[in-house]
Structures are given as structure tokens and as C-alpha cells.
CSV table of C-alpha atoms in Angstrom, one decimal:
chain,number,residue,atom,x,y,z
A,1,ILE,CA,-8.6,16.7,34.9
A,2,PHE,CA,-6.8,13.4,34.3
A,3,PRO,CA,-4.3,13.6,37.2
A,4,VAL,CA,-7.0,14.1,39.8
A,5,THR,CA,-9.1,11.1,38.7
A,6,ALA,CA,-7.2,8.5,40.7
A,7,PRO,CA,-7.3,10.4,44.0
A,8,LEU,CA,-11.0,11.1,43.6
A,9,VAL,CA,-11.7,7.4,42.9
A,10,THR,CA,-9.7,6.5,46.0
A,11,SER,CA,-11.8,8.8,48.1
A,12,GLY,CA,-15.1,7.5,46.7
A,13,GLU,CA,-15.7,10.5,44.4
A,14,SER,CA,-15.6,10.8,40.6
A,15,ALA,CA,-14.1,13.3,38.2
A,16,PHE,CA,-16.9,12.4,35.8
A,17,PRO,CA,-20.1,12.3,37.9
A,18,ARG,CA,-22.3,12.1,34.8
A,19,VAL,CA,-20.9,8.7,34.0
A,20,ALA,CA,-19.8,7.6,37.4
A,21,ALA,CA,-21.8,4.3,37.0
A,22,LEU,CA,-19.4,3.4,34.1
A,23,THR,CA,-16.3,3.9,36.2
A,24,ARG,CA,-15.6,0.3,37.0
A,25,LEU,CA,-16.7,-0.9,33.6
A,26,LEU,CA,-14.2,1.4,32.0
A,27,ARG,CA,-11.5,0.3,34.4
A,28,TRP,CA,-11.1,3.7,36.0
A,29,ASN,CA,-9.5,4.9,32.7
A,30,PRO,CA,-9.7,8.7,32.7
A,31,LEU,CA,-9.6,9.0,28.9
A,32,ALA,CA,-12.3,6.4,28.5
A,33,LEU,CA,-14.4,8.2,31.1
A,34,ASP,CA,-13.9,11.5,29.4
A,35,ILE,CA,-15.0,10.2,26.0
A,36,ALA,CA,-18.0,8.4,27.6
A,37,ASP,CA,-18.9,11.7,29.4
A,38,GLY,CA,-18.8,13.5,26.0
A,39,ILE,CA,-21.1,10.9,24.5
A,40,VAL,CA,-23.6,11.1,27.3
A,41,ALA,CA,-23.5,14.9,27.6
A,42,SER,CA,-24.3,15.2,23.9
A,43,ARG,CA,-27.3,12.9,24.5
A,44,ALA,CA,-26.1,10.5,21.8
A,45,ALA,CA,-26.5,7.7,24.3
A,46,SER,CA,-27.7,7.3,27.9
A,47,VAL,CA,-25.4,5.9,30.6
A,48,LYS,CA,-27.5,2.7,30.6
A,49,ALA,CA,-27.4,2.3,26.9
A,50,LEU,CA,-23.6,2.9,26.7
A,51,GLY,CA,-23.0,0.5,29.5
A,52,GLU,CA,-25.1,-2.2,27.8
A,53,PHE,CA,-23.1,-1.7,24.6
A,54,LEU,CA,-19.8,-2.0,26.4
A,55,SER,CA,-20.8,-5.1,28.3
A,56,GLY,CA,-22.3,-6.7,25.2
A,57,ALA,CA,-19.1,-6.0,23.3
A,58,GLY,CA,-17.0,-7.7,25.9
A,59,VAL,CA,-15.3,-4.8,27.7
A,60,THR,CA,-14.7,-6.9,30.7
A,61,ARG,CA,-13.3,-9.8,28.7
A,62,VAL,CA,-9.6,-10.6,29.4
A,63,ARG,CA,-7.4,-10.5,26.3
A,64,ALA,CA,-3.8,-10.1,25.4
A,65,LEU,CA,-2.8,-6.5,24.6
A,66,GLU,CA,-0.6,-5.6,21.6
A,67,HIS,CA,1.1,-2.8,23.5
A,68,GLU,CA,0.5,-0.1,26.1
A,69,ASP,CA,-1.9,1.8,23.7
A,70,ASP,CA,-4.1,-1.2,23.0
A,71,LEU,CA,-6.8,-0.6,25.5
A,72,PRO,CA,-10.1,-2.4,25.0
A,73,GLU,CA,-12.3,0.2,26.7
A,74,ILE,CA,-11.0,2.9,24.4
A,75,ALA,CA,-11.2,0.7,21.3
A,76,LEU,CA,-14.9,-0.1,22.1
A,77,LEU,CA,-15.8,3.5,22.6
A,78,VAL,CA,-14.2,4.3,19.2
A,79,ASP,CA,-16.2,1.4,17.7
A,80,TRP,CA,-19.4,2.8,19.1
A,81,ALA,CA,-18.6,6.3,17.7
A,82,TRP,CA,-17.3,5.1,14.3
A,83,SER,CA,-20.6,3.8,13.0
A,84,ARG,CA,-22.3,7.1,14.1
A,85,LEU,CA,-19.8,9.5,12.6
A,86,SER,CA,-20.0,11.2,9.2
A,87,VAL,CA,-17.7,10.2,6.4
A,88,ALA,CA,-15.9,13.5,6.8
A,89,ALA,CA,-15.3,12.9,10.5
A,90,ARG,CA,-14.0,9.4,9.8
A,91,ARG,CA,-11.6,10.9,7.2
A,92,ILE,CA,-10.3,13.4,9.6
A,93,LEU,CA,-9.7,10.7,12.2
A,94,GLY,CA,-7.9,8.6,9.6
A,95,VAL,CA,-5.5,11.4,8.7
A,96,LEU,CA,-4.8,12.2,12.3
A,97,ALA,CA,-4.3,8.6,13.2
A,98,HIS,CA,-1.5,8.1,10.7
A,99,MET,CA,0.3,11.5,10.8
A,100,GLU,CA,3.8,11.3,12.2
A,101,GLY,CA,4.0,14.9,13.2
A,102,ASP,CA,2.8,16.3,16.6
A,103,HIS,CA,-0.4,18.1,15.4
A,104,MET,CA,-1.9,19.4,12.2
A,105,ASP,CA,-3.6,22.7,11.3
A,106,THR,CA,-7.0,22.9,9.8
A,107,VAL,CA,-5.8,23.8,6.3
A,108,SER,CA,-3.6,20.7,6.1
A,109,LEU,CA,-6.2,18.6,7.7
A,110,GLY,CA,-8.9,19.6,5.3
A,111,ARG,CA,-6.7,19.0,2.2
A,112,LEU,CA,-5.3,15.7,3.4
A,113,ALA,CA,-8.7,14.4,4.5
A,114,ARG,CA,-10.4,15.8,1.4
A,115,VAL,CA,-13.0,17.6,3.5
A,116,ALA,CA,-14.0,21.0,2.2
A,117,LYS,CA,-15.9,22.1,5.3
A,118,LEU,CA,-14.2,21.0,8.4
A,119,GLY,CA,-16.4,22.7,10.9
A,120,PRO,CA,-19.3,20.3,11.2
A,121,ALA,CA,-17.0,17.2,11.2
A,122,LEU,CA,-14.8,18.7,13.9
A,123,THR,CA,-17.8,19.5,15.9
A,124,GLU,CA,-18.8,15.9,15.8
A,125,LEU,CA,-15.4,14.8,17.0
A,126,GLU,CA,-15.0,17.5,19.7
A,127,ARG,CA,-18.4,16.8,21.3
A,128,TRP,CA,-17.4,13.2,21.9
A,129,HIS,CA,-13.8,14.2,23.0
A,130,LEU,CA,-12.2,12.1,20.2
A,131,VAL,CA,-9.8,14.8,19.1
A,132,GLN,CA,-7.4,17.1,21.1
A,133,GLN,CA,-6.4,20.7,20.3
A,134,PRO,CA,-3.0,21.4,21.8
A,135,LEU,CA,-2.8,24.7,20.0
A,136,LYS,CA,-5.5,26.9,18.5
A,137,GLU,CA,-6.9,25.3,15.3
A,138,ARG,CA,-4.3,22.5,15.4
A,139,TYR,CA,-5.5,19.0,16.1
A,140,THR,CA,-4.1,15.6,17.2
A,141,LEU,CA,-5.3,12.4,18.8
A,142,HIS,CA,-4.4,10.8,22.1
A,143,ALA,CA,-2.1,7.8,21.4
A,144,VAL,CA,-4.7,5.3,22.6
A,145,VAL,CA,-7.4,6.8,20.3
A,146,ARG,CA,-4.8,6.9,17.5
A,147,HIS,CA,-4.2,3.2,17.9
A,148,ALA,CA,-7.8,2.3,17.8
A,149,VAL,CA,-8.5,4.4,14.7
A,150,ALA,CA,-5.3,3.3,12.9
A,151,ARG,CA,-6.4,-0.3,13.0
A,152,ARG,CA,-9.5,0.5,10.8
A,153,THR,CA,-7.9,3.1,8.4
A,154,LYS,CA,-5.1,3.2,5.9
A,155,PRO,CA,-2.2,5.6,5.8
A,156,ASN,CA,-1.2,7.7,2.7
A,157,ALA,CA,2.3,8.5,3.6
A,158,ASP,CA,3.4,9.6,0.1
A,159,ARG,CA,0.6,12.2,0.0
A,160,VAL,CA,1.5,13.5,3.4
A,161,PHE,CA,5.1,13.7,2.5
A,162,SER,CA,4.3,15.7,-0.7
A,163,HIS,CA,2.0,18.0,1.2
A,164,TYR,CA,4.4,19.0,3.9
A,165,VAL,CA,7.6,19.2,1.8
A,166,THR,CA,5.7,21.4,-0.8
A,167,MET,CA,4.4,23.6,2.0
A,168,LEU,CA,7.8,24.2,3.5
A,169,GLU,CA,9.4,24.8,0.1
A,170,ARG,CA,6.8,27.5,-0.5
A,171,HIS,CA,6.6,28.8,3.1
A,172,PRO,CA,9.9,28.2,5.0
A,173,GLU,CA,8.6,30.6,7.7
A,174,ARG,CA,6.2,27.8,8.8
A,175,LEU,CA,9.2,25.6,10.0
A,176,GLU,CA,8.6,26.2,13.7
A,177,LEU,CA,5.1,24.9,13.6
A,178,GLU,CA,5.6,22.1,11.1
A,179,GLN,CA,9.1,20.9,12.2
A,180,SER,CA,7.8,17.5,13.4
A,181,HIS,CA,6.3,16.9,10.0
A,182,LEU,CA,9.6,17.7,8.3
A,183,PHE,CA,11.3,15.1,10.5
A,184,ALA,CA,8.6,12.6,9.6
A,185,ALA,CA,9.1,13.4,5.9
A,186,MET,CA,12.8,12.8,6.3
A,187,GLU,CA,12.1,9.4,7.9
A,188,HIS,CA,9.7,8.5,5.2
A,189,ALA,CA,12.2,9.2,2.5
A,190,TYR,CA,14.9,7.2,4.2
A,191,GLN,CA,12.6,4.2,4.8
A,192,LYS,CA,11.6,4.2,1.2
A,193,SER,CA,15.1,4.7,0.0
A,194,ASP,CA,13.6,7.1,-2.5
A,195,MET,CA,16.5,9.0,-4.0
A,196,ASN,CA,14.4,11.8,-5.5
A,197,ALA,CA,12.6,12.3,-2.2
A,198,LEU,CA,16.0,12.3,-0.3
A,199,LEU,CA,17.4,14.9,-2.7
A,200,ARG,CA,14.3,17.0,-2.3
A,201,ILE,CA,14.6,16.8,1.5
A,202,GLU,CA,18.3,17.7,1.4
A,203,ALA,CA,17.7,20.7,-0.8
A,204,LEU,CA,14.8,21.8,1.5
A,205,ALA,CA,16.9,21.4,4.6
A,206,ARG,CA,19.7,23.6,3.1
A,207,ARG,CA,17.1,26.3,2.3
A,208,LEU,CA,15.6,26.2,5.7
A,209,ASN,CA,19.0,26.3,7.4
A,210,ASP,CA,20.0,29.3,5.3
A,211,ALA,CA,16.6,31.0,6.2
A,212,VAL,CA,17.2,30.4,9.9
A,213,GLY,CA,20.8,31.4,9.8
């Protein structure tokens, strides 16, 4: 739906008619409009109430951006959602915001977020379009949402490293799905100059190479 948003706006139409009144306020940003559409569709807020929140929070205020993923309209929508999300949903967002891999399965997500029952929390996040599911039961965040969430949460890189290295040591057949997490684990070990971690990664890499070969 995102690629058609700009042409529709140019022709005076909207890809998100439910929140068309917020189009200018959200700077024609398709991701922001998609999230806002999810919020309004769920009846968590009306178009008017959401617009008043955004205006009051300074969405139109000009400020310096940190980088291309630092977008005020997305950050403010995340702010709106954050105070209304359950603790479990916030933990899930925190884990996804700081993961270095491409996407994470529900088992890993539950363990790393310390959430026993993911279903209700994921439903919260999905109804407001805060998470993406590139593969069945594997979740990630858009880079802009990731930036907004990462600013308010803390990473636990050592725990993620241990989780994925242990997983691949026990289940080398998962390499294809978890390869990006293996690369992240390698980078983590090198950045920390942790000799034990580096040796563990080297041994794992040899085992995986032998298994593939």
C-alpha cells in the first residue's frame, strides 16, 4: 500500500480514507498514516482526538533530525501508544527494537521479552500496526518505529548473544532462518573483544560449516 500513497495524494485521493484528515498533519508519511489508521480503526482514539494529541505534542514543530529514521510524526504516534500498551507489549517492542537480526520467531521473542503468553500482547501491537510480520510467526519493526522505541528502552545484547548461540549449537538446522542473528552474535563478540565468546563463535561456525558441507 505504501508505494501508491504518493500518487493518490497527488490526485487528491487517499490510501487511508479513514484518517485522511490527518494526512497533512502527518506529513503525508505512509507509515504514520498506517499506524494512525490502525489506532482509529481499533476505536482507541477518534481522528479528532488523535489529531489534537499530535498538534498539542508539536508534530508540526520544526526540529533537527538525528538521522533519516528520526521522524517526529512516528515518534509521537509511538509516544501515544506507549502509555496505553501493556507491560508485555512494551517488552516485546524493546526486544525487537534492539535485535540486530532481520526478524525473530515467537519462541525467541517470548523468552527474550520474558512474556509467557505472547498472543494478547502481539494482538495489541498488530492492531495498531506497530509490528511487522515478514514471515509467518516471525516479527520485526520498521526502522523508523525501531528508532522511536529504542530511545526509550535498553538493550541486553549479552542475553541475546547467549540465546542465539545456544540455539544454533543445539539446533544447527535453524541456520537458514537465524543466520542474521549469527552474524549479529559475531559482531557482538568482536566489539566486546570477549575471547570466550569469540572462541565459542569460532567453534559454532566450524560445526555449522561442516553441517552445511
